[in-house]
Amino acid sequence: MGCRIYLVRHGETLWNHALKYQGHADIALSERGVRQAEALARRLSSERFAAFYASDLSRALDTARIIARPHGGTVTALPELREISFGEWEGLTRDEIKNRFPEISRQWWTAPYTTRLPGGESLCEVATRAVRALQQIAANHADEQVLVVSHGGTIRAAIGSLLRMDLNQYWRLRQDNAALNIVEFFEEGKAILMLFNDCAHLVGI
């Protein structure tokens, strides 16, 4: 066994519900997001985790803390696990972005891997920092299980990169709030996706 990473998207926020782009904006979990995190915490309460990591944005950090609570664990915050920086798009809906940034939005939705957002990042930059962070976590926890909480775009970019997908198609990877993914890392650059976007714990929430 290599390092098994339980990779989780944070619970829902009010901006998720309103379909606003969040990026680096530090938006807290909604009441429903807290319930989602608590449901996943119950599901994972019998697992053994060597460590807990999360993006330093509160929606991810608080999700990780809720999951770590039954284990008596503390969470290490890593900025490298943050969501894509959407720059000037943060707080806007898709329709607002299309109206205000018609040219760059067409480029982004066609070729996000190389398109740098106004005041933000390209998907290439996100994938690079996220994969590097996950590989470092795996190197630090050989033959152990760890829990990592990050963001939808970041998780899709990282998993897509590890699977050697064309990241211009990363939107084809669905990632729901509080979804569970499991990735097992072996030597650097090699990983197996064992579970993806599992939301069984969210039934009825």
Short mmCIF file of C-alpha atoms in Angstrom, two decimals:
data_model
loop_
_atom_site.label_atom_id
_atom_site.label_comp_id
_atom_site.label_asym_id
_atom_site.label_seq_id
_atom_site.Cartn_x
_atom_site.Cartn_y
_atom_site.Cartn_z
CA MET A 1 0.00 0.00 0.00
CA GLY A 2 1.15 3.53 -0.73
CA CYS A 3 -0.37 6.60 0.88
CA ARG A 4 -4.15 6.56 0.70
CA ILE A 5 -5.60 10.08 0.54
CA TYR A 6 -9.26 10.61 1.33
CA LEU A 7 -9.79 13.72 -0.77
CA VAL A 8 -12.92 15.69 0.08
CA ARG A 9 -14.64 18.72 -1.37
CA HIS A 10 -15.79 21.20 1.28
CA GLY A 11 -19.44 21.46 2.29
CA GLU A 12 -21.87 23.85 0.67
CA THR A 13 -21.67 27.64 1.07
CA LEU A 14 -24.28 30.29 0.32
CA TRP A 15 -22.29 31.24 -2.78
CA ASN A 16 -22.40 27.62 -3.98
CA HIS A 17 -26.16 27.73 -3.57
CA ALA A 18 -26.33 31.04 -5.48
CA LEU A 19 -24.01 29.68 -8.21
CA LYS A 20 -21.44 32.41 -7.62
CA TYR A 21 -17.77 31.87 -8.40
CA GLN A 22 -15.85 31.78 -5.10
CA GLY A 23 -12.18 31.25 -5.86
CA HIS A 24 -10.02 32.71 -3.10
CA ALA A 25 -12.94 34.60 -1.52
CA ASP A 26 -13.22 33.26 2.02
CA ILE A 27 -16.86 32.20 2.17
CA ALA A 28 -18.07 30.24 5.22
CA LEU A 29 -20.04 27.02 5.21
CA SER A 30 -23.81 27.36 5.14
CA GLU A 31 -25.96 25.48 7.67
CA ARG A 32 -26.47 22.79 5.05
CA GLY A 33 -22.72 22.68 4.44
CA VAL A 34 -22.14 22.02 8.14
CA ARG A 35 -24.68 19.18 8.07
CA GLN A 36 -22.95 17.71 5.02
CA ALA A 37 -19.58 17.78 6.78
CA GLU A 38 -21.10 16.18 9.88
CA ALA A 39 -22.60 13.40 7.76
CA LEU A 40 -19.22 12.65 6.21
CA ALA A 41 -17.62 12.78 9.66
CA ARG A 42 -20.01 10.05 10.81
CA ARG A 43 -19.20 7.96 7.75
CA LEU A 44 -15.46 8.22 8.33
CA SER A 45 -15.53 7.96 12.13
CA SER A 46 -14.20 4.39 12.15
CA GLU A 47 -11.33 5.07 9.73
CA ARG A 48 -7.78 5.59 10.99
CA PHE A 49 -6.11 8.75 9.74
CA ALA A 50 -2.49 9.66 10.35
CA ALA A 51 -3.11 13.36 9.62
CA PHE A 52 -5.65 15.90 8.44
CA TYR A 53 -4.96 18.64 5.86
CA ALA A 54 -7.07 21.35 4.24
CA SER A 55 -6.98 24.46 2.16
CA ASP A 56 -6.59 27.51 4.40
CA LEU A 57 -9.95 28.93 3.24
CA SER A 58 -12.55 28.62 5.98
CA ARG A 59 -15.06 26.51 4.04
CA ALA A 60 -12.43 23.78 3.58
CA LEU A 61 -10.73 24.21 6.93
CA ASP A 62 -14.01 24.02 8.85
CA THR A 63 -15.11 20.95 6.88
CA ALA A 64 -11.83 19.25 7.79
CA ARG A 65 -12.15 20.22 11.45
CA ILE A 66 -15.63 18.70 11.63
CA ILE A 67 -14.37 15.45 10.10
CA ALA A 68 -11.29 15.41 12.35
CA ARG A 69 -13.28 15.99 15.54
CA PRO A 70 -14.28 12.34 16.24
CA HIS A 71 -10.61 11.37 15.85
CA GLY A 72 -9.30 14.08 18.16
CA GLY A 73 -7.24 15.33 15.22
CA THR A 74 -5.91 18.76 14.34
CA VAL A 75 -5.89 20.14 10.80
CA THR A 76 -2.86 21.51 8.95
CA ALA A 77 -3.79 24.36 6.60
CA LEU A 78 -2.07 24.47 3.19
CA PRO A 79 -2.65 27.45 0.84
CA GLU A 80 -1.56 25.24 -2.09
CA LEU A 81 -4.89 23.39 -1.75
CA ARG A 82 -6.95 26.54 -2.38
CA GLU A 83 -9.55 26.84 -5.10
CA ILE A 84 -8.66 28.40 -8.44
CA SER A 85 -8.18 32.14 -8.05
CA PHE A 86 -10.95 33.57 -10.20
CA GLY A 87 -9.65 37.10 -9.72
CA GLU A 88 -12.16 39.65 -10.96
CA TRP A 89 -14.79 36.94 -11.47
CA GLU A 90 -15.17 36.16 -7.77
CA GLY A 91 -18.67 36.85 -6.49
CA LEU A 92 -20.18 36.78 -10.00
CA THR A 93 -22.47 34.22 -11.62
CA ARG A 94 -21.75 32.57 -14.95
CA ASP A 95 -24.21 34.87 -16.76
CA GLU A 96 -22.65 37.96 -15.19
CA ILE A 97 -19.20 36.78 -16.26
CA LYS A 98 -20.38 36.16 -19.83
CA ASN A 99 -21.83 39.67 -20.00
CA ARG A 100 -18.88 41.51 -18.43
CA PHE A 101 -15.99 39.44 -19.82
CA PRO A 102 -17.26 38.00 -23.13
CA GLU A 103 -13.92 37.35 -24.82
CA ILE A 104 -11.88 35.98 -21.91
CA SER A 105 -14.84 33.88 -20.70
CA ARG A 106 -15.05 32.19 -24.13
CA GLN A 107 -11.34 31.47 -23.93
CA TRP A 108 -11.64 30.08 -20.40
CA TRP A 109 -14.54 27.75 -21.16
CA THR A 110 -12.71 26.50 -24.27
CA ALA A 111 -9.11 26.31 -23.04
CA PRO A 112 -8.91 26.78 -19.25
CA TYR A 113 -5.56 25.02 -19.02
CA THR A 114 -3.68 27.93 -20.61
CA THR A 115 -6.11 30.83 -20.08
CA ARG A 116 -5.16 33.13 -17.23
CA LEU A 117 -8.20 34.73 -15.64
CA PRO A 118 -8.18 38.51 -15.09
CA GLY A 119 -6.42 38.96 -11.76
CA GLY A 120 -6.44 35.19 -11.26
CA GLU A 121 -4.83 31.90 -12.33
CA SER A 122 -4.79 29.44 -15.18
CA LEU A 123 -5.86 25.84 -14.63
CA CYS A 124 -2.27 24.76 -15.33
CA GLU A 125 -1.08 26.74 -12.31
CA VAL A 126 -3.79 25.25 -10.11
CA ALA A 127 -3.07 21.67 -11.18
CA THR A 128 0.67 22.15 -10.66
CA ARG A 129 0.39 23.47 -7.10
CA ALA A 130 -2.33 21.01 -6.07
CA VAL A 131 -0.56 17.91 -7.39
CA ARG A 132 2.71 19.03 -5.82
CA ALA A 133 0.96 19.44 -2.45
CA LEU A 134 -0.71 16.03 -2.66
CA GLN A 135 2.52 14.33 -3.66
CA GLN A 136 4.33 15.94 -0.73
CA ILE A 137 1.60 14.81 1.66
CA ALA A 138 1.87 11.29 0.23
CA ALA A 139 5.66 11.32 0.63
CA ASN A 140 5.27 12.34 4.27
CA HIS A 141 2.77 9.56 5.00
CA ALA A 142 3.95 6.41 3.26
CA ASP A 143 1.70 3.41 4.05
CA GLU A 144 -0.76 5.61 5.95
CA GLN A 145 -4.19 7.11 5.41
CA VAL A 146 -4.71 10.87 5.50
CA LEU A 147 -7.67 13.15 4.96
CA VAL A 148 -7.43 16.22 2.72
CA VAL A 149 -10.19 18.80 2.18
CA SER A 150 -9.98 21.05 -0.84
CA HIS A 151 -12.24 22.61 -3.50
CA GLY A 152 -14.17 21.43 -6.54
CA GLY A 153 -12.01 22.98 -9.24
CA THR A 154 -8.79 22.09 -7.48
CA ILE A 155 -9.78 18.47 -6.92
CA ARG A 156 -10.88 18.05 -10.54
CA ALA A 157 -7.67 19.64 -11.79
CA ALA A 158 -5.52 17.45 -9.54
CA ILE A 159 -7.33 14.19 -10.29
CA GLY A 160 -7.47 14.99 -14.00
CA SER A 161 -3.74 15.70 -13.98
CA LEU A 162 -2.94 12.47 -12.12
CA LEU A 163 -5.06 10.54 -14.64
CA ARG A 164 -3.28 12.38 -17.48
CA MET A 165 -6.49 13.79 -18.87
CA ASP A 166 -6.73 16.75 -21.18
CA LEU A 167 -7.43 19.34 -18.49
CA ASN A 168 -9.30 21.50 -20.98
CA GLN A 169 -12.01 18.87 -20.38
CA TYR A 170 -11.75 18.95 -16.58
CA TRP A 171 -15.34 20.16 -16.28
CA ARG A 172 -16.41 16.64 -17.27
CA LEU A 173 -15.39 15.49 -13.77
CA ARG A 174 -18.35 16.18 -11.47
CA GLN A 175 -17.51 17.12 -7.90
CA ASP A 176 -20.36 17.75 -5.46
CA ASN A 177 -20.11 19.52 -2.13
CA ALA A 178 -18.84 17.17 0.62
CA ALA A 179 -18.13 14.44 -1.95
CA LEU A 180 -15.58 11.78 -1.06
CA ASN A 181 -12.77 10.70 -3.37
CA ILE A 182 -9.99 8.24 -2.58
CA VAL A 183 -6.63 8.35 -4.33
CA GLU A 184 -3.78 5.96 -3.56
CA PHE A 185 -0.29 7.30 -4.24
CA PHE A 186 2.74 5.16 -4.92
CA GLU A 187 6.03 6.51 -6.24
CA GLU A 188 6.02 10.09 -7.47
CA GLY A 189 3.74 10.61 -10.43
CA LYS A 190 1.83 7.35 -10.00
CA ALA A 191 -1.58 7.24 -8.41
CA ILE A 192 -4.73 5.13 -8.58
CA LEU A 193 -8.20 6.65 -8.33
CA MET A 194 -10.17 4.27 -6.10
CA LEU A 195 -13.35 6.27 -5.46
CA PHE A 196 -14.78 9.38 -7.09
CA ASN A 197 -17.55 11.83 -6.14
CA ASP A 198 -19.16 9.45 -3.65
CA CYS A 199 -22.09 11.18 -1.96
CA ALA A 200 -23.83 8.20 -0.33
CA HIS A 201 -23.52 9.86 3.08
CA LEU A 202 -25.54 12.88 1.88
CA VAL A 203 -28.82 11.09 1.19
CA GLY A 204 -31.64 13.08 2.81
CA ILE A 205 -29.49 16.14 3.63
#
